[in-house]
Amino acid sequence: MAEPNEAKIKEVKTTVSKGLEYARWKLIMNSPFIGEMLLRFQIVPTYDCRISTAATDGSKIFFDCEFYSKLTEGEREFVLAHEVGHNIIMHFTRRHARDVQMWIVATDCEINHMLQNEGMEVLKDGCFPDPIVAGKNAEDIYAYLMQQQQKQQ
């Protein structure tokens, strides 16, 4: 399949940007705290191989255009809330010397569980904590995941 040209990419990014602004507006209306926090972030649609879903650097939320196209409106709101959640809960400052990939899983589980409990439409293939650690913080989930990994080895 041929790569889209720059004009088509710009058009797709503009469409995605409008859709994400609508999702932000819905979060402002339905989850005022999360929505207000989202106002502090620039939302950046991406169309390249560096980001396959969504990510944040603490001031921007990057959202892959192809990933966006596969989501429902509710799932788009969930992903924005999820990304801003990493900042609200300060996951970046809490990692310390932990394994990066395992920490990401633990923090994703923490946030996803919280947003699910808030009644948000969650991603079908998102990670959720084992019921043993559901509702725990990322540090506890991380310790549990490390124990499970050691048992498997």
XYZ file of C-alpha atoms in Angstrom:
153
model
C 0.000 0.000 0.000
C 1.354 3.420 -0.939
C 2.259 5.897 1.770
C -0.123 8.877 1.916
C 1.234 12.176 0.672
C 1.816 15.193 2.911
C -1.510 16.813 2.012
C -3.430 13.666 2.965
C -1.476 13.342 6.241
C -2.254 16.978 7.100
C -5.934 16.369 6.370
C -5.995 13.253 8.585
C -4.211 15.079 11.429
C -6.711 17.955 11.198
C -9.647 15.535 11.402
C -8.093 13.677 14.346
C -7.287 16.943 16.093
C -10.927 18.058 15.850
C -12.125 14.696 17.155
C -9.732 14.831 20.102
C -10.805 18.381 20.947
C -14.380 17.109 21.026
C -13.305 14.252 23.341
C -11.558 16.803 25.574
C -14.713 18.921 25.676
C -16.780 15.846 26.657
C -14.327 15.104 29.471
C -14.582 18.702 30.695
C -18.356 18.278 30.861
C -18.452 14.739 32.309
C -15.240 14.553 34.376
C -14.409 18.164 35.272
C -11.180 17.425 37.167
C -9.696 15.313 34.376
C -11.040 17.713 31.757
C -9.507 20.718 33.500
C -6.154 18.939 33.694
C -6.385 18.165 29.977
C -6.585 21.903 29.256
C -2.944 22.124 30.353
C -1.838 19.699 27.612
C -1.288 20.200 23.929
C -2.840 17.289 22.021
C -0.650 16.271 19.097
C -1.927 13.903 16.396
C 0.933 11.785 15.035
C 1.308 9.831 11.839
C 4.578 7.949 12.069
C 6.108 4.808 13.551
C 7.332 6.264 16.874
C 3.972 6.060 18.640
C 1.507 3.271 17.913
C -1.200 4.304 20.397
C -0.857 7.359 22.656
C 1.787 8.765 24.989
C 2.587 11.810 27.085
C 5.782 13.696 27.871
C 4.263 15.761 30.680
C 3.136 18.694 28.552
C 1.840 17.073 25.373
C -0.326 14.076 24.620
C 0.663 12.355 21.403
C -2.093 10.367 19.700
C -1.494 8.091 16.711
C -3.973 8.826 13.898
C -4.425 5.188 12.874
C -5.027 4.146 16.496
C -7.566 6.991 16.808
C -9.525 5.714 13.814
C -10.090 2.328 15.507
C -11.613 3.773 18.700
C -15.132 4.693 19.708
C -15.831 8.169 21.092
C -15.833 6.787 24.625
C -12.532 4.991 24.098
C -10.963 8.230 22.828
C -12.049 9.970 26.030
C -10.642 7.057 28.037
C -7.249 7.267 26.308
C -6.996 11.032 26.909
C -7.974 10.543 30.567
C -5.480 7.677 30.830
C -2.586 9.752 29.483
C -3.316 12.746 31.686
C -3.697 10.317 34.595
C 0.004 9.428 34.352
C 0.724 13.083 35.090
C -1.909 13.555 37.782
C -0.589 10.555 39.711
C 3.032 11.561 38.967
C 4.119 8.206 37.583
C 7.221 9.736 36.006
C 8.649 10.743 39.372
C 7.751 7.490 41.111
C 9.574 4.993 38.852
C 13.015 5.304 40.457
C 15.221 2.310 39.520
C 12.354 0.001 38.558
C 12.265 -1.880 35.258
C 10.775 0.575 32.752
C 8.496 -1.832 30.870
C 7.153 -3.483 34.017
C 6.583 -0.042 35.583
C 4.589 1.037 32.516
C 2.363 -2.043 32.859
C 1.868 -1.396 36.589
C 0.990 2.273 36.067
C -1.356 1.450 33.187
C -3.128 -1.087 35.405
C -3.484 1.469 38.197
C -4.972 4.132 35.924
C -7.182 1.761 33.929
C -8.705 0.335 37.095
C -9.437 3.830 38.431
C -11.044 4.988 35.176
C -13.076 1.798 34.911
C -14.395 2.437 38.431
C -15.361 5.949 37.307
C -17.615 4.320 34.705
C -15.570 5.241 31.670
C -15.678 3.120 28.528
C -12.390 1.231 28.706
C -10.249 -0.217 25.944
C -11.121 -3.836 25.325
C -7.467 -4.860 25.130
C -6.178 -2.565 27.885
C -4.296 -4.017 30.821
C -6.089 -4.383 34.121
C -4.671 -5.599 37.422
C -5.189 -9.070 38.786
C -8.100 -8.913 41.270
C -5.572 -9.505 44.061
C -4.057 -6.052 43.492
C -7.038 -4.218 41.951
C -7.345 -0.816 43.599
C -3.721 -0.823 44.760
C -1.131 1.753 43.757
C 1.409 1.212 40.977
C 4.150 0.327 43.449
C 2.106 -2.551 44.882
C 1.049 -3.720 41.417
C 4.672 -3.585 40.267
C 5.822 -5.686 43.252
C 3.084 -8.222 42.523
C 4.016 -8.384 38.824
C 7.682 -8.891 39.708
C 6.748 -11.719 42.090
C 4.656 -13.352 39.368
C 7.526 -13.031 36.892
C 9.968 -14.620 39.364
C 7.571 -17.530 39.977
C 7.387 -18.168 36.220
C 11.167 -18.308 35.957
